[in-house]
PDB file of C-alpha atoms in Angstrom:
ATOM      1  CA  MET A  12     -62.807 -78.028  15.732  1.00  0.00           C
ATOM      2  CA  PRO A  13     -65.314 -76.514  13.445  1.00  0.00           C
ATOM      3  CA  ASN A  14     -64.877 -77.025   9.734  1.00  0.00           C
ATOM      4  CA  THR A  15     -64.842 -73.579   8.065  1.00  0.00           C
ATOM      5  CA  ASN A  16     -64.280 -72.801   4.436  1.00  0.00           C
ATOM      6  CA  ILE A  17     -61.426 -70.310   4.177  1.00  0.00           C
ATOM      7  CA  GLN A  18     -60.543 -68.812   0.830  1.00  0.00           C
ATOM      8  CA  SER A  19     -56.868 -68.587   0.222  1.00  0.00           C
ATOM      9  CA  GLY A  20     -56.995 -65.648  -2.251  1.00  0.00           C
ATOM     10  CA  GLN A  21     -55.684 -67.695  -5.147  1.00  0.00           C
ATOM     11  CA  ASP A  22     -57.098 -67.060  -8.610  1.00  0.00           C
ATOM     12  CA  TRP A  23     -56.726 -70.218 -10.666  1.00  0.00           C
ATOM     13  CA  GLY A  24     -58.055 -68.711 -13.897  1.00  0.00           C
ATOM     14  CA  SER A  25     -55.741 -68.524 -16.934  1.00  0.00           C
ATOM     15  CA  VAL A  26     -53.985 -65.224 -17.444  1.00  0.00           C
ATOM     16  CA  ASN A  27     -52.144 -64.441 -20.671  1.00  0.00           C
ATOM     17  CA  VAL A  28     -49.089 -62.293 -20.072  1.00  0.00           C
ATOM     18  CA  GLY A  29     -47.576 -60.902 -23.264  1.00  0.00           C
ATOM     19  CA  ARG A  30     -49.159 -60.879 -26.691  1.00  0.00           C
ATOM     20  CA  ALA A  31     -52.769 -61.852 -26.820  1.00  0.00           C
ATOM     21  CA  SER A  32     -53.933 -63.295 -30.105  1.00  0.00           C
ATOM     22  CA  ALA A  33     -57.582 -62.404 -29.539  1.00  0.00           C
ATOM     23  CA  GLY A  34     -57.213 -58.571 -29.497  1.00  0.00           C
ATOM     24  CA  ARG A  35     -54.473 -58.437 -32.094  1.00  0.00           C
ATOM     25  CA  VAL A  36     -55.062 -56.445 -35.298  1.00  0.00           C
ATOM     26  CA  ASN A  37     -53.689 -57.900 -38.498  1.00  0.00           C
ATOM     27  CA  VAL A  38     -51.732 -55.140 -40.274  1.00  0.00           C
ATOM     28  CA  PRO A  39     -51.146 -55.549 -44.019  1.00  0.00           C
ATOM     29  CA  LYS A  40     -47.489 -55.522 -45.091  1.00  0.00           C
ATOM     30  CA  SER A  41     -47.828 -54.601 -48.790  1.00  0.00           C
ATOM     31  CA  ALA A  42     -49.735 -52.084 -50.887  1.00  0.00           C
ATOM     32  CA  ALA A  43     -51.867 -54.877 -52.310  1.00  0.00           C
ATOM     33  CA  GLY A  44     -52.797 -55.945 -48.774  1.00  0.00           C
ATOM     34  CA  VAL A  45     -53.764 -52.383 -47.873  1.00  0.00           C
ATOM     35  CA  SER A  46     -55.970 -52.026 -50.960  1.00  0.00           C
ATOM     36  CA  ARG A  47     -57.598 -55.403 -50.180  1.00  0.00           C
ATOM     37  CA  MET A  48     -58.336 -54.253 -46.611  1.00  0.00           C
ATOM     38  CA  LYS A  49     -59.810 -50.979 -47.980  1.00  0.00           C
ATOM     39  CA  ALA A  50     -62.068 -52.931 -50.318  1.00  0.00           C
ATOM     40  CA  MET A  51     -63.281 -55.102 -47.416  1.00  0.00           C
ATOM     41  CA  GLY A  52     -63.971 -51.970 -45.352  1.00  0.00           C
ATOM     42  CA  MET A  53     -61.528 -52.883 -42.579  1.00  0.00           C
ATOM     43  CA  VAL A  54     -59.217 -49.887 -43.173  1.00  0.00           C
ATOM     44  CA  GLN A  55     -60.161 -46.234 -43.556  1.00  0.00           C
ATOM     45  CA  THR A  56     -57.938 -43.450 -44.778  1.00  0.00           C
ATOM     46  CA  GLU A  57     -58.094 -39.800 -43.826  1.00  0.00           C
ATOM     47  CA  ARG A  58     -56.564 -36.902 -45.677  1.00  0.00           C
ATOM     48  CA  LYS A  59     -54.940 -34.459 -43.275  1.00  0.00           C
ATOM     49  CA  TYR A  60     -54.696 -30.791 -44.132  1.00  0.00           C
ATOM     50  CA  GLY A  61     -51.128 -29.705 -44.806  1.00  0.00           C
ATOM     51  CA  ALA A  62     -49.650 -33.163 -44.268  1.00  0.00           C
ATOM     52  CA  GLY A  63     -46.652 -34.409 -46.158  1.00  0.00           C
ATOM     53  CA  GLY A  64     -44.494 -31.347 -46.278  1.00  0.00           C
ATOM     54  CA  ASN A  65     -42.848 -28.631 -44.316  1.00  0.00           C
ATOM     55  CA  ALA A  66     -43.648 -26.029 -46.946  1.00  0.00           C
ATOM     56  CA  SER A  67     -47.169 -25.429 -45.654  1.00  0.00           C
ATOM     57  CA  ALA A  68     -45.838 -24.198 -42.333  1.00  0.00           C
ATOM     58  CA  HIS A  69     -43.696 -21.612 -44.088  1.00  0.00           C
ATOM     59  CA  SER A  70     -45.827 -20.681 -47.079  1.00  0.00           C
ATOM     60  CA  GLY A  71     -44.363 -17.170 -47.447  1.00  0.00           C
ATOM     61  CA  ALA A  72     -40.749 -18.381 -47.639  1.00  0.00           C
ATOM     62  CA  GLY A  73     -40.933 -19.274 -51.333  1.00  0.00           C
ATOM     63  CA  ILE A  74     -41.940 -15.757 -52.310  1.00  0.00           C
ATOM     64  CA  ASN A  75     -39.162 -14.168 -50.251  1.00  0.00           C
ATOM     65  CA  ALA A  76     -36.562 -16.516 -51.709  1.00  0.00           C
ATOM     66  CA  ARG A  77     -37.602 -15.477 -55.217  1.00  0.00           C
ATOM     67  CA  LYS A  78     -37.253 -11.812 -54.280  1.00  0.00           C
ATOM     68  CA  ILE A  79     -33.748 -12.401 -52.948  1.00  0.00           C
ATOM     69  CA  GLU A  80     -32.688 -14.210 -56.114  1.00  0.00           C
ATOM     70  CA  GLU A  81     -34.032 -11.463 -58.368  1.00  0.00           C
ATOM     71  CA  SER A  82     -32.402  -8.526 -56.594  1.00  0.00           C
ATOM     72  CA  ASP A  83     -28.966  -7.405 -57.744  1.00  0.00           C
ATOM     73  CA  GLU A  84     -28.077  -5.819 -54.412  1.00  0.00           C
ATOM     74  CA  LEU A  85     -27.160  -9.061 -52.674  1.00  0.00           C
ATOM     75  CA  LYS A  86     -24.460 -10.229 -55.082  1.00  0.00           C
ATOM     76  CA  HIS A  87     -21.028 -10.648 -53.540  1.00  0.00           C
ATOM     77  CA  SER A  88     -18.146  -8.717 -54.987  1.00  0.00           C
ATOM     78  CA  LYS A  89     -15.656 -10.994 -56.699  1.00  0.00           C
ATOM     79  CA  VAL A  90     -11.923 -10.608 -57.096  1.00  0.00           C
ATOM     80  CA  ASP A  91     -10.998  -8.274 -59.957  1.00  0.00           C
ATOM     81  CA  LYS A  92      -9.215  -9.778 -62.971  1.00  0.00           C
ATOM     82  CA  ASN A  93      -6.318  -7.364 -62.471  1.00  0.00           C
ATOM     83  CA  LEU A  94      -5.781  -8.704 -58.957  1.00  0.00           C
ATOM     84  CA  SER A  95      -6.020 -12.347 -59.995  1.00  0.00           C
ATOM     85  CA  LYS A  96      -3.514 -11.845 -62.842  1.00  0.00           C
ATOM     86  CA  ALA A  97      -1.161  -9.902 -60.566  1.00  0.00           C
ATOM     87  CA  ILE A  98      -1.222 -12.671 -57.936  1.00  0.00           C
ATOM     88  CA  GLN A  99      -0.562 -15.315 -60.568  1.00  0.00           C
ATOM     89  CA  GLN A 100       2.286 -13.386 -62.228  1.00  0.00           C
ATOM     90  CA  ALA A 101       3.971 -12.552 -58.908  1.00  0.00           C
ATOM     91  CA  ARG A 102       3.704 -16.169 -57.777  1.00  0.00           C
ATOM     92  CA  MET A 103       5.163 -17.438 -61.046  1.00  0.00           C
ATOM     93  CA  ALA A 104       7.997 -14.882 -60.833  1.00  0.00           C
ATOM     94  CA  LYS A 105       8.921 -16.249 -57.400  1.00  0.00           C
ATOM     95  CA  LYS A 106       8.644 -19.807 -58.842  1.00  0.00           C
ATOM     96  CA  MET A 107       6.068 -20.822 -56.241  1.00  0.00           C
ATOM     97  CA  THR A 108       3.138 -23.166 -56.577  1.00  0.00           C
ATOM     98  CA  GLN A 109      -0.331 -22.338 -55.273  1.00  0.00           C
ATOM     99  CA  LYS A 110       0.302 -24.775 -52.452  1.00  0.00           C
ATOM    100  CA  ASP A 111       3.586 -23.052 -51.508  1.00  0.00           C
ATOM    101  CA  LEU A 112       1.913 -19.653 -51.406  1.00  0.00           C
ATOM    102  CA  ALA A 113      -1.005 -21.051 -49.404  1.00  0.00           C
ATOM    103  CA  THR A 114       1.268 -22.601 -46.774  1.00  0.00           C
ATOM    104  CA  LYS A 115       3.236 -19.352 -46.395  1.00  0.00           C
ATOM    105  CA  ILE A 116       0.064 -17.338 -45.756  1.00  0.00           C
ATOM    106  CA  ASN A 117      -1.502 -20.101 -43.605  1.00  0.00           C
ATOM    107  CA  GLU A 118      -4.447 -20.746 -45.902  1.00  0.00           C
ATOM    108  CA  LYS A 119      -5.749 -23.647 -47.966  1.00  0.00           C
ATOM    109  CA  PRO A 120      -4.511 -24.046 -51.559  1.00  0.00           C
ATOM    110  CA  GLN A 121      -8.117 -23.848 -52.761  1.00  0.00           C
ATOM    111  CA  ILE A 122      -8.328 -20.239 -51.545  1.00  0.00           C
ATOM    112  CA  VAL A 123      -5.273 -19.223 -53.560  1.00  0.00           C
ATOM    113  CA  GLY A 124      -6.804 -20.965 -56.573  1.00  0.00           C
ATOM    114  CA  GLU A 125     -10.089 -19.097 -56.069  1.00  0.00           C
ATOM    115  CA  TYR A 126      -8.227 -15.769 -55.942  1.00  0.00           C
ATOM    116  CA  GLU A 127      -6.356 -16.590 -59.147  1.00  0.00           C
ATOM    117  CA  ASN A 128      -9.551 -17.721 -60.899  1.00  0.00           C
ATOM    118  CA  GLY A 129     -11.467 -14.624 -59.761  1.00  0.00           C
ATOM    119  CA  LYS A 130     -14.086 -16.595 -57.824  1.00  0.00           C
ATOM    120  CA  ALA A 131     -13.143 -15.557 -54.275  1.00  0.00           C
ATOM    121  CA  ILE A 132     -14.689 -12.781 -52.233  1.00  0.00           C
ATOM    122  CA  PRO A 133     -11.897 -10.233 -51.655  1.00  0.00           C
ATOM    123  CA  ASN A 134     -10.440 -10.153 -48.151  1.00  0.00           C
ATOM    124  CA  GLY A 135      -8.029  -7.331 -47.309  1.00  0.00           C
ATOM    125  CA  GLN A 136      -6.100  -9.374 -44.756  1.00  0.00           C
ATOM    126  CA  LEU A 137      -5.422 -12.191 -47.210  1.00  0.00           C
ATOM    127  CA  ILE A 138      -4.368  -9.758 -49.915  1.00  0.00           C
ATOM    128  CA  SER A 139      -1.935  -8.051 -47.530  1.00  0.00           C
ATOM    129  CA  LYS A 140      -0.486 -11.441 -46.538  1.00  0.00           C
ATOM    130  CA  MET A 141       0.014 -12.283 -50.218  1.00  0.00           C
ATOM    131  CA  GLU A 142       1.674  -8.899 -50.785  1.00  0.00           C
ATOM    132  CA  ARG A 143       4.089  -9.554 -47.932  1.00  0.00           C
ATOM    133  CA  VAL A 144       5.002 -13.058 -49.113  1.00  0.00           C
ATOM    134  CA  LEU A 145       5.241 -12.191 -52.812  1.00  0.00           C
ATOM    135  CA  GLY A 146       7.004  -8.864 -52.221  1.00  0.00           C
ATOM    136  CA  VAL A 147       4.700  -7.064 -54.656  1.00  0.00           C
ATOM    137  CA  LYS A 148       2.065  -4.361 -54.233  1.00  0.00           C
ATOM    138  CA  LEU A 149      -1.193  -5.935 -55.459  1.00  0.00           C
ATOM    139  CA  PRO A 150      -4.096  -3.891 -56.864  1.00  0.00           C
ATOM    140  CA  ARG A 151      -6.734  -3.582 -54.173  1.00  0.00           C
ATOM    141  CA  PRO A 152     -10.444  -3.866 -54.878  1.00  0.00           C
ATOM    142  CA  GLY A 153     -11.244  -0.230 -54.143  1.00  0.00           C
ATOM    143  CA  LYS A 154     -14.403   1.762 -53.894  1.00  0.00           C
ATOM    144  CA  LYS A 155     -15.907   3.285 -57.002  1.00  0.00           C
ATOM    145  CA  PRO A 156     -14.194   6.585 -57.819  1.00  0.00           C
ATOM    146  CA  ALA A 157     -16.014   9.684 -56.623  1.00  0.00           C
ATOM    147  CA  ALA A 158     -17.101  12.424 -59.003  1.00  0.00           C
ATOM    148  CA  LYS A 159     -14.324  14.879 -59.789  1.00  0.00           C
ATOM    149  CA  LYS A 160     -14.632  18.318 -58.238  1.00  0.00           C
ATOM    150  CA  SER A 161     -14.798  21.331 -60.498  1.00  0.00           C
ATOM    151  CA  ALA A 162     -12.403  24.277 -60.277  1.00  0.00           C
ATOM    152  CA  ALA A 163     -15.201  26.533 -58.985  1.00  0.00           C
ATOM    153  CA  ASP A 164     -15.724  24.296 -55.940  1.00  0.00           C
ATOM    154  CA  GLY A 165     -12.002  24.445 -55.166  1.00  0.00           C
ATOM    155  CA  ALA A 166     -11.971  28.245 -55.331  1.00  0.00           C
ATOM    156  CA  LYS A 167     -14.848  28.514 -52.877  1.00  0.00           C
ATOM    157  CA  LYS A 168     -13.202  26.281 -50.317  1.00  0.00           C
ATOM    158  CA  ALA A 169      -9.794  27.921 -50.555  1.00  0.00           C
ATOM    159  CA  GLY A 170     -10.927  31.085 -48.746  1.00  0.00           C
ATOM    160  CA  THR A 171     -13.181  29.431 -46.175  1.00  0.00           C
ATOM    161  CA  VAL A 172     -11.955  28.528 -42.735  1.00  0.00           C
ATOM    162  CA  ARG A 173     -13.130  25.462 -40.988  1.00  0.00           C
ATOM    163  CA  GLY A 174     -14.392  25.636 -37.425  1.00  0.00           C
ATOM    164  CA  GLY A 175     -12.280  25.361 -34.331  1.00  0.00           C
ATOM    165  CA  PRO A 176     -10.365  27.676 -32.021  1.00  0.00           C
ATOM    166  CA  ALA A 177      -8.087  30.358 -33.432  1.00  0.00           C
ATOM    167  CA  LYS A 178      -4.410  29.481 -33.784  1.00  0.00           C
ATOM    168  CA  ARG A 179      -2.019  30.853 -31.169  1.00  0.00           C
ATOM    169  CA  ARG A 180       1.199  32.390 -32.298  1.00  0.00           C
TER     170      ARG A 180
END
């Protein structure tokens, strides 16, 4: 039998599986270590444009927010003092606490307190619930009164007929 050299396909060289110490970069853990690495020239820093904040992405938002704060149109209407006093007096007349009134109208006691302090935004449904429970007609936050009509305007309209078909008799 002839003697032939057959390679078995085995590689007997050392292979490092996992962390290799040769290609590993030593990262400084403290600010002093970073400054030392900068001084040695091993670390470079770059300043990125717009980094470090979300404000740069929305630069116009600050101006709009200022405009909203300055305008008087966006203020919420608050409960009138007449309404808050009326709620408080009616509740006291019935000998109820804020918590009792709140449970009867299915709301939190904080909401009743806000109405009595004048800090709440008026809600017609809540006011009607309070009227029903307290048995009192509460002053509603109404619209601003319209200008009064003069007598001359009333005389003009008295003789005019509005549109529509003629009445049958």
